[in-house]
PDB file of C-alpha atoms and ligand atoms in Angstrom:
ATOM      1  CA  MET I   1     213.924 156.725  81.771  1.00  0.00           C
ATOM      2  CA  ASN I   2     217.108 156.997  79.773  1.00  0.00           C
ATOM      3  CA  ALA I   3     217.817 153.265  79.583  1.00  0.00           C
ATOM      4  CA  LEU I   4     219.467 153.038  76.163  1.00  0.00           C
ATOM      5  CA  ARG I   5     222.017 155.391  74.624  1.00  0.00           C
ATOM      6  CA  ILE I   6     223.280 155.261  71.054  1.00  0.00           C
ATOM      7  CA  PRO I   7     226.010 157.897  70.656  1.00  0.00           C
ATOM      8  CA  PRO I   8     225.830 160.203  67.607  1.00  0.00           C
ATOM      9  CA  GLU I   9     228.534 158.512  65.523  1.00  0.00           C
ATOM     10  CA  VAL I  10     226.822 155.108  65.757  1.00  0.00           C
ATOM     11  CA  ALA I  11     223.324 156.567  65.345  1.00  0.00           C
ATOM     12  CA  ALA I  12     224.374 158.506  62.241  1.00  0.00           C
ATOM     13  CA  ALA I  13     226.019 155.464  60.661  1.00  0.00           C
ATOM     14  CA  LEU I  14     222.905 153.359  61.304  1.00  0.00           C
ATOM     15  CA  ALA I  15     220.575 156.017  59.955  1.00  0.00           C
ATOM     16  CA  ALA I  16     222.639 156.216  56.764  1.00  0.00           C
ATOM     17  CA  GLY I  17     222.857 152.415  56.389  1.00  0.00           C
ATOM     18  CA  ARG I  18     226.638 152.505  56.823  1.00  0.00           C
ATOM     19  CA  PRO I  19     228.431 149.468  58.327  1.00  0.00           C
ATOM     20  CA  VAL I  20     228.469 149.130  62.129  1.00  0.00           C
ATOM     21  CA  VAL I  21     229.893 146.269  64.217  1.00  0.00           C
ATOM     22  CA  ALA I  22     228.820 145.620  67.808  1.00  0.00           C
ATOM     23  CA  LEU I  23     231.479 144.332  70.219  1.00  0.00           C
ATOM     24  CA  GLU I  24     230.882 142.869  73.670  1.00  0.00           C
ATOM     25  CA  SER I  25     232.453 143.952  76.941  1.00  0.00           C
ATOM     26  CA  THR I  26     232.346 140.795  79.091  1.00  0.00           C
ATOM     27  CA  LEU I  27     235.311 139.402  77.234  1.00  0.00           C
ATOM     28  CA  VAL I  28     237.088 142.668  78.071  1.00  0.00           C
ATOM     29  CA  ALA I  29     236.107 142.805  81.757  1.00  0.00           C
ATOM     30  CA  HIS I  30     236.034 139.096  82.624  1.00  0.00           C
ATOM     31  CA  GLY I  31     237.605 137.139  79.783  1.00  0.00           C
ATOM     32  CA  LEU I  32     240.950 138.936  79.431  1.00  0.00           C
ATOM     33  CA  PRO I  33     243.401 139.965  82.178  1.00  0.00           C
ATOM     34  CA  ARG I  34     243.952 143.597  83.182  1.00  0.00           C
ATOM     35  CA  PRO I  35     245.647 145.736  81.923  1.00  0.00           C
ATOM     36  CA  GLU I  36     246.056 144.044  78.498  1.00  0.00           C
ATOM     37  CA  ASN I  37     242.268 143.880  78.192  1.00  0.00           C
ATOM     38  CA  LEU I  38     241.984 147.628  77.566  1.00  0.00           C
ATOM     39  CA  ALA I  39     244.660 147.559  74.868  1.00  0.00           C
ATOM     40  CA  VAL I  40     242.865 144.663  73.161  1.00  0.00           C
ATOM     41  CA  ALA I  41     239.494 146.431  73.353  1.00  0.00           C
ATOM     42  CA  ARG I  42     240.997 149.530  71.731  1.00  0.00           C
ATOM     43  CA  GLU I  43     242.852 147.525  69.103  1.00  0.00           C
ATOM     44  CA  VAL I  44     239.719 145.636  68.113  1.00  0.00           C
ATOM     45  CA  GLU I  45     237.819 148.903  67.651  1.00  0.00           C
ATOM     46  CA  ALA I  46     240.707 150.164  65.495  1.00  0.00           C
ATOM     47  CA  ILE I  47     240.525 147.024  63.329  1.00  0.00           C
ATOM     48  CA  VAL I  48     236.813 147.594  62.727  1.00  0.00           C
ATOM     49  CA  ARG I  49     237.558 151.180  61.683  1.00  0.00           C
ATOM     50  CA  GLU I  50     240.432 150.102  59.438  1.00  0.00           C
ATOM     51  CA  GLU I  51     237.949 147.905  57.608  1.00  0.00           C
ATOM     52  CA  GLY I  52     235.618 150.834  57.057  1.00  0.00           C
ATOM     53  CA  ALA I  53     232.976 150.129  59.716  1.00  0.00           C
ATOM     54  CA  VAL I  54     232.008 151.943  62.924  1.00  0.00           C
ATOM     55  CA  PRO I  55     232.677 149.955  66.129  1.00  0.00           C
ATOM     56  CA  ALA I  56     230.060 149.952  68.894  1.00  0.00           C
ATOM     57  CA  THR I  57     231.347 148.324  72.056  1.00  0.00           C
ATOM     58  CA  VAL I  58     228.347 147.644  74.262  1.00  0.00           C
ATOM     59  CA  GLY I  59     228.194 148.024  78.041  1.00  0.00           C
ATOM     60  CA  VAL I  60     226.161 149.576  80.841  1.00  0.00           C
ATOM     61  CA  ILE I  61     227.414 152.858  82.290  1.00  0.00           C
ATOM     62  CA  GLY I  62     225.718 154.279  85.380  1.00  0.00           C
ATOM     63  CA  GLY I  63     222.491 152.473  84.514  1.00  0.00           C
ATOM     64  CA  VAL I  64     222.491 153.431  80.834  1.00  0.00           C
ATOM     65  CA  ALA I  65     222.839 150.606  78.321  1.00  0.00           C
ATOM     66  CA  THR I  66     225.323 152.148  75.907  1.00  0.00           C
ATOM     67  CA  VAL I  67     225.745 150.941  72.338  1.00  0.00           C
ATOM     68  CA  GLY I  68     229.084 152.532  71.526  1.00  0.00           C
ATOM     69  CA  LEU I  69     231.223 153.193  74.604  1.00  0.00           C
ATOM     70  CA  ASP I  70     233.610 156.143  74.329  1.00  0.00           C
ATOM     71  CA  ASP I  71     237.237 155.671  75.298  1.00  0.00           C
ATOM     72  CA  ALA I  72     236.787 156.801  78.918  1.00  0.00           C
ATOM     73  CA  GLU I  73     233.822 154.418  79.315  1.00  0.00           C
ATOM     74  CA  LEU I  74     235.774 151.569  77.762  1.00  0.00           C
ATOM     75  CA  GLU I  75     238.559 152.240  80.248  1.00  0.00           C
ATOM     76  CA  ARG I  76     236.061 152.325  83.128  1.00  0.00           C
ATOM     77  CA  ILE I  77     234.682 148.879  82.169  1.00  0.00           C
ATOM     78  CA  ALA I  78     238.135 147.426  81.514  1.00  0.00           C
ATOM     79  CA  SER I  79     239.842 148.643  84.667  1.00  0.00           C
ATOM     80  CA  SER I  80     237.240 148.181  87.391  1.00  0.00           C
ATOM     81  CA  PRO I  81     237.647 144.798  89.114  1.00  0.00           C
ATOM     82  CA  GLU I  82     234.075 145.008  90.385  1.00  0.00           C
ATOM     83  CA  VAL I  83     232.105 145.523  87.188  1.00  0.00           C
ATOM     84  CA  PRO I  84     229.320 142.901  87.117  1.00  0.00           C
ATOM     85  CA  LYS I  85     228.878 140.419  84.260  1.00  0.00           C
ATOM     86  CA  LEU I  86     225.420 141.068  82.830  1.00  0.00           C
ATOM     87  CA  SER I  87     223.463 138.532  80.861  1.00  0.00           C
ATOM     88  CA  ALA I  88     220.260 139.630  79.112  1.00  0.00           C
ATOM     89  CA  ARG I  89     218.122 139.054  82.206  1.00  0.00           C
ATOM     90  CA  ASP I  90     220.383 141.279  84.302  1.00  0.00           C
ATOM     91  CA  LEU I  91     220.036 144.339  82.059  1.00  0.00           C
ATOM     92  CA  PRO I  92     216.866 145.784  83.665  1.00  0.00           C
ATOM     93  CA  LEU I  93     218.328 145.274  87.129  1.00  0.00           C
ATOM     94  CA  ALA I  94     221.558 147.100  86.264  1.00  0.00           C
ATOM     95  CA  VAL I  95     219.607 149.903  84.567  1.00  0.00           C
ATOM     96  CA  ALA I  96     217.192 150.342  87.474  1.00  0.00           C
ATOM     97  CA  ALA I  97     220.050 150.242  89.996  1.00  0.00           C
ATOM     98  CA  GLY I  98     222.130 152.777  88.056  1.00  0.00           C
ATOM     99  CA  SER I  99     224.977 150.269  87.953  1.00  0.00           C
ATOM    100  CA  ASP I 100     227.829 149.742  85.504  1.00  0.00           C
ATOM    101  CA  GLY I 101     228.091 146.375  83.796  1.00  0.00           C
ATOM    102  CA  ALA I 102     229.846 144.333  81.147  1.00  0.00           C
ATOM    103  CA  THR I 103     227.622 142.681  78.559  1.00  0.00           C
ATOM    104  CA  THR I 104     227.905 139.031  77.459  1.00  0.00           C
ATOM    105  CA  VAL I 105     227.078 137.696  74.012  1.00  0.00           C
ATOM    106  CA  ALA I 106     223.429 137.413  75.102  1.00  0.00           C
ATOM    107  CA  SER I 107     223.014 140.941  76.435  1.00  0.00           C
ATOM    108  CA  THR I 108     225.166 142.495  73.696  1.00  0.00           C
ATOM    109  CA  ALA I 109     223.041 140.766  71.045  1.00  0.00           C
ATOM    110  CA  VAL I 110     219.825 142.057  72.632  1.00  0.00           C
ATOM    111  CA  LEU I 111     221.100 145.637  72.790  1.00  0.00           C
ATOM    112  CA  ALA I 112     222.679 145.544  69.325  1.00  0.00           C
ATOM    113  CA  ALA I 113     219.415 144.299  67.799  1.00  0.00           C
ATOM    114  CA  ARG I 114     217.454 146.927  69.687  1.00  0.00           C
ATOM    115  CA  ALA I 115     219.771 149.595  68.261  1.00  0.00           C
ATOM    116  CA  GLY I 116     219.473 148.173  64.745  1.00  0.00           C
ATOM    117  CA  ILE I 117     222.993 146.742  64.479  1.00  0.00           C
ATOM    118  CA  ARG I 118     223.138 143.467  62.579  1.00  0.00           C
ATOM    119  CA  LEU I 119     226.823 142.460  62.838  1.00  0.00           C
ATOM    120  CA  PHE I 120     228.472 141.499  66.088  1.00  0.00           C
ATOM    121  CA  ALA I 121     231.945 140.083  66.773  1.00  0.00           C
ATOM    122  CA  THR I 122     233.092 138.121  69.824  1.00  0.00           C
ATOM    123  CA  GLY I 123     235.641 135.433  70.701  1.00  0.00           C
ATOM    124  CA  GLY I 124     233.610 132.317  71.387  1.00  0.00           C
ATOM    125  CA  LEU I 125     229.954 131.837  72.294  1.00  0.00           C
ATOM    126  CA  GLY I 126     228.806 130.432  75.590  1.00  0.00           C
ATOM    127  CA  GLY I 127     227.040 127.071  75.409  1.00  0.00           C
ATOM    128  CA  VAL I 128     226.255 123.842  77.204  1.00  0.00           C
ATOM    129  CA  HIS I 129     228.774 123.095  79.947  1.00  0.00           C
ATOM    130  CA  ARG I 130     230.273 119.664  80.458  1.00  0.00           C
ATOM    131  CA  GLU I 131     228.332 117.974  83.259  1.00  0.00           C
ATOM    132  CA  ALA I 132     225.282 120.072  82.355  1.00  0.00           C
ATOM    133  CA  ARG I 133     223.197 116.968  83.037  1.00  0.00           C
ATOM    134  CA  GLU I 134     223.837 117.580  86.734  1.00  0.00           C
ATOM    135  CA  SER I 135     224.491 121.333  86.836  1.00  0.00           C
ATOM    136  CA  TRP I 136     221.917 122.483  84.224  1.00  0.00           C
ATOM    137  CA  ASP I 137     224.548 125.046  83.227  1.00  0.00           C
ATOM    138  CA  GLU I 138     223.765 126.204  79.716  1.00  0.00           C
ATOM    139  CA  SER I 139     224.705 129.738  78.699  1.00  0.00           C
ATOM    140  CA  ALA I 140     221.835 132.154  78.123  1.00  0.00           C
ATOM    141  CA  ASP I 141     223.692 133.017  74.920  1.00  0.00           C
ATOM    142  CA  LEU I 142     221.930 130.097  73.187  1.00  0.00           C
ATOM    143  CA  LEU I 143     218.298 130.877  73.996  1.00  0.00           C
ATOM    144  CA  THR I 144     218.913 134.566  73.357  1.00  0.00           C
ATOM    145  CA  LEU I 145     220.365 133.864  69.913  1.00  0.00           C
ATOM    146  CA  SER I 146     217.251 131.861  69.070  1.00  0.00           C
ATOM    147  CA  ARG I 147     215.152 135.036  69.189  1.00  0.00           C
ATOM    148  CA  THR I 148     217.557 137.851  68.416  1.00  0.00           C
ATOM    149  CA  PRO I 149     218.208 138.873  64.805  1.00  0.00           C
ATOM    150  CA  VAL I 150     221.963 139.472  64.789  1.00  0.00           C
ATOM    151  CA  ALA I 151     224.843 137.835  62.949  1.00  0.00           C
ATOM    152  CA  VAL I 152     227.591 136.826  65.369  1.00  0.00           C
ATOM    153  CA  VAL I 153     231.101 136.181  64.098  1.00  0.00           C
ATOM    154  CA  CYS I 154     232.864 133.851  66.557  1.00  0.00           C
ATOM    155  CA  ALA I 155     235.413 131.037  66.688  1.00  0.00           C
ATOM    156  CA  GLY I 156     232.652 128.578  67.531  1.00  0.00           C
ATOM    157  CA  VAL I 157     231.903 127.997  71.198  1.00  0.00           C
ATOM    158  CA  LYS I 158     234.530 127.865  73.892  1.00  0.00           C
ATOM    159  CA  SER I 159     236.302 124.513  73.950  1.00  0.00           C
ATOM    160  CA  ILE I 160     235.769 124.304  77.707  1.00  0.00           C
ATOM    161  CA  LEU I 161     232.148 123.422  76.866  1.00  0.00           C
ATOM    162  CA  ASP I 162     230.345 120.315  75.685  1.00  0.00           C
ATOM    163  CA  VAL I 163     230.577 121.245  72.002  1.00  0.00           C
ATOM    164  CA  ALA I 164     228.433 118.385  70.682  1.00  0.00           C
ATOM    165  CA  ALA I 165     225.606 119.216  73.093  1.00  0.00           C
ATOM    166  CA  THR I 166     225.897 122.909  72.252  1.00  0.00           C
ATOM    167  CA  LEU I 167     225.549 122.182  68.525  1.00  0.00           C
ATOM    168  CA  GLU I 168     222.466 120.075  69.251  1.00  0.00           C
ATOM    169  CA  ARG I 169     220.947 122.908  71.260  1.00  0.00           C
ATOM    170  CA  LEU I 170     221.694 125.441  68.505  1.00  0.00           C
ATOM    171  CA  GLU I 171     219.853 123.145  66.119  1.00  0.00           C
ATOM    172  CA  THR I 172     216.856 122.740  68.444  1.00  0.00           C
ATOM    173  CA  LEU I 173     216.703 126.472  69.043  1.00  0.00           C
ATOM    174  CA  GLY I 174     216.658 127.235  65.330  1.00  0.00           C
ATOM    175  CA  VAL I 175     219.889 129.215  65.267  1.00  0.00           C
ATOM    176  CA  THR I 176     221.409 129.246  61.762  1.00  0.00           C
ATOM    177  CA  VAL I 177     225.082 128.180  61.824  1.00  0.00           C
ATOM    178  CA  VAL I 178     227.511 128.526  58.936  1.00  0.00           C
ATOM    179  CA  GLY I 179     231.271 128.041  58.667  1.00  0.00           C
ATOM    180  CA  PHE I 180     233.383 130.754  57.096  1.00  0.00           C
ATOM    181  CA  ARG I 181     235.461 128.917  54.471  1.00  0.00           C
ATOM    182  CA  THR I 182     235.108 125.683  56.439  1.00  0.00           C
ATOM    183  CA  ARG I 183     232.722 122.826  57.062  1.00  0.00           C
ATOM    184  CA  ARG I 184     234.297 122.031  60.406  1.00  0.00           C
ATOM    185  CA  PHE I 185     232.932 123.733  63.508  1.00  0.00           C
ATOM    186  CA  PRO I 186     235.845 125.590  65.121  1.00  0.00           C
ATOM    187  CA  GLY I 187     236.865 124.876  68.724  1.00  0.00           C
ATOM    188  CA  PHE I 188     237.797 128.379  69.937  1.00  0.00           C
ATOM    189  CA  TYR I 189     241.464 127.764  70.940  1.00  0.00           C
ATOM    190  CA  LEU I 190     241.513 124.984  68.320  1.00  0.00           C
ATOM    191  CA  SER I 191     240.754 125.340  64.613  1.00  0.00           C
ATOM    192  CA  ASP I 192     238.531 122.281  64.541  1.00  0.00           C
ATOM    193  CA  SER I 193     236.274 121.094  67.360  1.00  0.00           C
ATOM    194  CA  GLY I 194     235.935 117.704  65.663  1.00  0.00           C
ATOM    195  CA  HIS I 195     232.340 118.408  64.619  1.00  0.00           C
ATOM    196  CA  PRO I 196     231.178 118.892  61.023  1.00  0.00           C
ATOM    197  CA  LEU I 197     229.009 121.719  59.718  1.00  0.00           C
ATOM    198  CA  ASP I 198     226.396 121.342  56.983  1.00  0.00           C
ATOM    199  CA  TRP I 199     226.969 124.755  55.429  1.00  0.00           C
ATOM    200  CA  ALA I 200     229.810 127.096  54.569  1.00  0.00           C
ATOM    201  CA  VAL I 201     230.155 130.538  52.980  1.00  0.00           C
ATOM    202  CA  ASP I 202     233.283 131.624  51.148  1.00  0.00           C
ATOM    203  CA  SER I 203     233.075 135.408  51.230  1.00  0.00           C
ATOM    204  CA  PRO I 204     231.657 138.344  53.195  1.00  0.00           C
ATOM    205  CA  GLU I 205     229.202 138.850  50.318  1.00  0.00           C
ATOM    206  CA  GLN I 206     227.862 135.313  50.714  1.00  0.00           C
ATOM    207  CA  ALA I 207     227.490 135.820  54.464  1.00  0.00           C
ATOM    208  CA  ALA I 208     225.588 139.064  53.810  1.00  0.00           C
ATOM    209  CA  ALA I 209     223.333 137.181  51.388  1.00  0.00           C
ATOM    210  CA  VAL I 210     222.409 134.753  54.184  1.00  0.00           C
ATOM    211  CA  ILE I 211     221.467 137.683  56.431  1.00  0.00           C
ATOM    212  CA  ALA I 212     219.374 139.168  53.638  1.00  0.00           C
ATOM    213  CA  ALA I 213     217.635 135.804  53.184  1.00  0.00           C
ATOM    214  CA  GLN I 214     216.888 135.530  56.917  1.00  0.00           C
ATOM    215  CA  GLN I 215     215.250 138.930  56.708  1.00  0.00           C
ATOM    216  CA  ALA I 216     213.357 138.161  53.517  1.00  0.00           C
ATOM    217  CA  LEU I 217     211.986 134.999  55.144  1.00  0.00           C
ATOM    218  CA  GLY I 218     210.943 136.880  58.265  1.00  0.00           C
ATOM    219  CA  GLN I 219     213.156 134.790  60.525  1.00  0.00           C
ATOM    220  CA  SER I 220     214.247 136.394  63.760  1.00  0.00           C
ATOM    221  CA  ALA I 221     216.909 133.990  65.001  1.00  0.00           C
ATOM    222  CA  ALA I 222     220.602 134.809  64.908  1.00  0.00           C
ATOM    223  CA  LEU I 223     223.167 133.720  62.349  1.00  0.00           C
ATOM    224  CA  VAL I 224     226.333 132.221  63.837  1.00  0.00           C
ATOM    225  CA  ILE I 225     229.277 132.703  61.481  1.00  0.00           C
ATOM    226  CA  ALA I 226     231.964 130.321  62.661  1.00  0.00           C
ATOM    227  CA  ASN I 227     235.440 131.636  61.845  1.00  0.00           C
ATOM    228  CA  PRO I 228     238.277 129.310  62.875  1.00  0.00           C
ATOM    229  CA  ILE I 229     241.744 130.388  63.925  1.00  0.00           C
ATOM    230  CA  PRO I 230     244.198 129.187  61.238  1.00  0.00           C
ATOM    231  CA  PRO I 231     245.616 125.750  62.220  1.00  0.00           C
ATOM    232  CA  GLU I 232     249.194 127.045  62.408  1.00  0.00           C
ATOM    233  CA  ARG I 233     248.088 129.614  65.020  1.00  0.00           C
ATOM    234  CA  GLN I 234     245.926 127.366  67.215  1.00  0.00           C
ATOM    235  CA  LEU I 235     246.846 126.193  70.709  1.00  0.00           C
ATOM    236  CA  ASP I 236     248.740 122.901  70.684  1.00  0.00           C
ATOM    237  CA  PRO I 237     245.889 120.348  70.867  1.00  0.00           C
ATOM    238  CA  ALA I 238     247.706 118.003  73.271  1.00  0.00           C
ATOM    239  CA  LEU I 239     248.502 120.910  75.610  1.00  0.00           C
ATOM    240  CA  HIS I 240     244.902 122.104  75.259  1.00  0.00           C
ATOM    241  CA  ASP I 241     243.473 118.752  76.322  1.00  0.00           C
ATOM    242  CA  ARG I 242     245.832 118.404  79.305  1.00  0.00           C
ATOM    243  CA  VAL I 243     245.133 121.907  80.557  1.00  0.00           C
ATOM    244  CA  LEU I 244     241.400 121.471  80.135  1.00  0.00           C
ATOM    245  CA  THR I 245     241.325 118.228  82.116  1.00  0.00           C
ATOM    246  CA  ALA I 246     243.239 119.851  84.974  1.00  0.00           C
ATOM    247  CA  GLY I 247     241.045 122.966  84.827  1.00  0.00           C
ATOM    248  CA  LEU I 248     237.821 120.978  85.032  1.00  0.00           C
ATOM    249  CA  ALA I 249     239.168 119.026  88.030  1.00  0.00           C
ATOM    250  CA  GLU I 250     240.119 122.299  89.751  1.00  0.00           C
ATOM    251  CA  LEU I 251     236.657 123.705  89.042  1.00  0.00           C
ATOM    252  CA  ARG I 252     235.065 120.748  90.835  1.00  0.00           C
ATOM    253  CA  ARG I 253     237.548 120.895  93.696  1.00  0.00           C
ATOM    254  CA  GLN I 254     236.873 124.591  94.334  1.00  0.00           C
ATOM    255  CA  GLY I 255     233.110 124.182  93.825  1.00  0.00           C
ATOM    256  CA  ILE I 256     232.958 127.019  91.287  1.00  0.00           C
ATOM    257  CA  HIS I 257     229.658 127.410  89.467  1.00  0.00           C
ATOM    258  CA  GLY I 258     227.336 129.821  87.658  1.00  0.00           C
ATOM    259  CA  LYS I 259     228.770 132.800  85.868  1.00  0.00           C
ATOM    260  CA  GLU I 260     232.197 132.324  87.456  1.00  0.00           C
ATOM    261  CA  VAL I 261     232.829 129.115  85.488  1.00  0.00           C
ATOM    262  CA  THR I 262     233.796 130.650  82.142  1.00  0.00           C
ATOM    263  CA  PRO I 263     236.155 133.358  83.535  1.00  0.00           C
ATOM    264  CA  PHE I 264     237.737 130.774  85.870  1.00  0.00           C
ATOM    265  CA  LEU I 265     238.531 128.338  83.054  1.00  0.00           C
ATOM    266  CA  LEU I 266     239.863 131.075  80.748  1.00  0.00           C
ATOM    267  CA  ALA I 267     242.163 132.287  83.551  1.00  0.00           C
ATOM    268  CA  HIS I 268     243.246 128.711  84.270  1.00  0.00           C
ATOM    269  CA  PHE I 269     244.206 128.283  80.613  1.00  0.00           C
ATOM    270  CA  ARG I 270     246.269 131.482  80.639  1.00  0.00           C
ATOM    271  CA  GLN I 271     248.202 130.478  83.694  1.00  0.00           C
ATOM    272  CA  ALA I 272     248.664 126.827  82.681  1.00  0.00           C
ATOM    273  CA  THR I 273     249.804 127.661  79.139  1.00  0.00           C
ATOM    274  CA  ALA I 274     252.079 130.526  80.266  1.00  0.00           C
ATOM    275  CA  GLY I 275     250.047 133.007  78.235  1.00  0.00           C
ATOM    276  CA  ALA I 276     249.847 130.979  75.010  1.00  0.00           C
ATOM    277  CA  SER I 277     246.063 130.693  75.317  1.00  0.00           C
ATOM    278  CA  LEU I 278     245.841 134.468  75.763  1.00  0.00           C
ATOM    279  CA  GLN I 279     247.686 135.042  72.493  1.00  0.00           C
ATOM    280  CA  VAL I 280     245.261 132.727  70.731  1.00  0.00           C
ATOM    281  CA  ASN I 281     242.225 134.309  72.383  1.00  0.00           C
ATOM    282  CA  VAL I 282     243.322 137.807  71.350  1.00  0.00           C
ATOM    283  CA  GLU I 283     244.013 136.681  67.805  1.00  0.00           C
ATOM    284  CA  ILE I 284     240.565 135.101  67.574  1.00  0.00           C
ATOM    285  CA  ILE I 285     238.942 138.351  68.660  1.00  0.00           C
ATOM    286  CA  ARG I 286     240.968 140.359  66.120  1.00  0.00           C
ATOM    287  CA  ASN I 287     240.135 137.969  63.273  1.00  0.00           C
ATOM    288  CA  ASN I 288     236.454 137.965  64.134  1.00  0.00           C
ATOM    289  CA  ALA I 289     236.268 141.760  64.345  1.00  0.00           C
ATOM    290  CA  ARG I 290     237.921 142.059  60.938  1.00  0.00           C
ATOM    291  CA  LEU I 291     235.562 139.561  59.327  1.00  0.00           C
ATOM    292  CA  ALA I 292     232.494 141.106  60.999  1.00  0.00           C
ATOM    293  CA  ALA I 293     233.481 144.520  59.614  1.00  0.00           C
ATOM    294  CA  ARG I 294     233.897 143.077  56.108  1.00  0.00           C
ATOM    295  CA  ILE I 295     230.492 141.403  56.320  1.00  0.00           C
ATOM    296  CA  ALA I 296     228.977 144.633  57.670  1.00  0.00           C
ATOM    297  CA  ARG I 297     230.319 146.409  54.588  1.00  0.00           C
ATOM    298  CA  ALA I 298     228.920 143.788  52.242  1.00  0.00           C
ATOM    299  CA  TRP I 299     225.623 143.935  54.125  1.00  0.00           C
ATOM    300  CA  SER I 300     225.570 147.702  53.861  1.00  0.00           C
ATOM    301  CA  GLU I 301     226.172 147.505  50.103  1.00  0.00           C
ATOM    302  CA  HIS I 302     223.281 145.037  49.989  1.00  0.00           C
ATOM    303  CA  GLY I 303     221.062 147.834  51.306  1.00  0.00           C
ATOM    304  CA  ALA I 304     221.315 146.985  55.020  1.00  0.00           C
ATOM    305  CA  GLY I 305     217.969 146.358  56.586  1.00  0.00           C
ATOM    306  CA  ARG I 306     216.090 147.946  53.703  1.00  0.00           C
ATOM    307  CA  GLY I 307     215.735 144.767  51.641  1.00  0.00           C
TER     308      GLY I 307
HETATM  309  N1  PSU G   1     234.605 135.194  74.113  1.00  0.00           N
HETATM  310  C1  PSU G   1     235.864 135.309  74.632  1.00  0.00           C
HETATM  311  N2  PSU G   1     235.978 135.508  75.980  1.00  0.00           N
HETATM  312  C2  PSU G   1     234.868 135.621  76.801  1.00  0.00           C
HETATM  313  C3  PSU G   1     233.555 135.520  76.248  1.00  0.00           C
HETATM  314  C4  PSU G   1     233.484 135.309  74.888  1.00  0.00           C
HETATM  315  O1  PSU G   1     236.870 135.205  73.913  1.00  0.00           O
HETATM  316  O2  PSU G   1     235.021 135.825  78.008  1.00  0.00           O
HETATM  317  C5  PSU G   1     232.321 135.667  77.166  1.00  0.00           C
HETATM  318  C6  PSU G   1     231.099 136.115  76.378  1.00  0.00           C
HETATM  319  O3  PSU G   1     230.653 137.314  76.962  1.00  0.00           O
HETATM  320  C7  PSU G   1     230.088 135.005  76.562  1.00  0.00           C
HETATM  321  C8  PSU G   1     230.427 134.535  77.946  1.00  0.00           C
HETATM  322  O4  PSU G   1     228.755 135.465  76.445  1.00  0.00           O
HETATM  323  O5  PSU G   1     231.865 134.472  77.845  1.00  0.00           O
HETATM  324  C9  PSU G   1     229.773 133.223  78.296  1.00  0.00           C
HETATM  325  O6  PSU G   1     229.576 133.178  79.671  1.00  0.00           O
HETATM  326  P1  PSU G   1     228.585 132.091  80.345  1.00  0.00           P
HETATM  327  O7  PSU G   1     229.204 130.766  79.972  1.00  0.00           O
HETATM  328  O8  PSU G   1     228.644 132.356  81.844  1.00  0.00           O
HETATM  329  O9  PSU G   1     227.231 132.325  79.785  1.00  0.00           O
HETATM  330 MN1   MN G   2     226.431 129.504  82.911  1.00  0.00          MN
END
């Protein structure tokens, strides 16, 4: 069965130890509105290239988990309104069914690790939802990161979540978390979630050294590299809090649950902030892709995977 495909450009870069950055496709298909989503997906790949790394956007095409979508495949994932959101557990079902699918942080991490890609950029991780005590809604991103050796550059976890509970879960699950030039955990749309971090790195080289140490110690959990949006570019915190309160009330009123929750709240933010949240979200993704590519280069110079 041809379940996994790594196109030649990505395979060659990996074989030669050159820098590669995995990118996810759920944020393209379900996190950003059409048609801007396709432009953002292409731009982010271009940023990774500009920084001297090979981009590998991950998705499932006709039942083949593909680590490095070509432009036509990227367009297919970005423009189809029906493409399913696949977490790690959904991958075998989509493969066996011959389906297309967009991959979340969890499923992208699994496929990137399987392909031998260490660096991965996204917007914000999934995590523990507010009211999780009743709903039990905790993103599979967390458990997956506990057993998947990738380094994920993100702007923390989405601020629609219970950030404190998510940080506790990351600790329990043994996921290493480090701030990039900060000891404050970022809040996705906001530069600071209000929660401190114990550790920070100041350069791509230092981040690569942490990855090398994880490997040397035989640890197989992920590294979360938390990269905040600069404060002058964040969403206005007062607006953020108002919009979030209204969005959570609307979620309850409409009885939305499961994997619809995250896309619903992101769309609510876009509409209620007249697109300001979209600007911030796109900027976060750009910044994270750039940093991931720089770390991938430092990691490659470190002797990627060979140390
Ligand atoms: N980052 C973004 N936008 C997104 C996501 C991340 O800027 O839409 C996606 C990721 O794919 C992440 C998912 O894995 O949201 C979390 O979904 P859930 O809460 O249903 O696990
Ligand atoms: Mn969920």
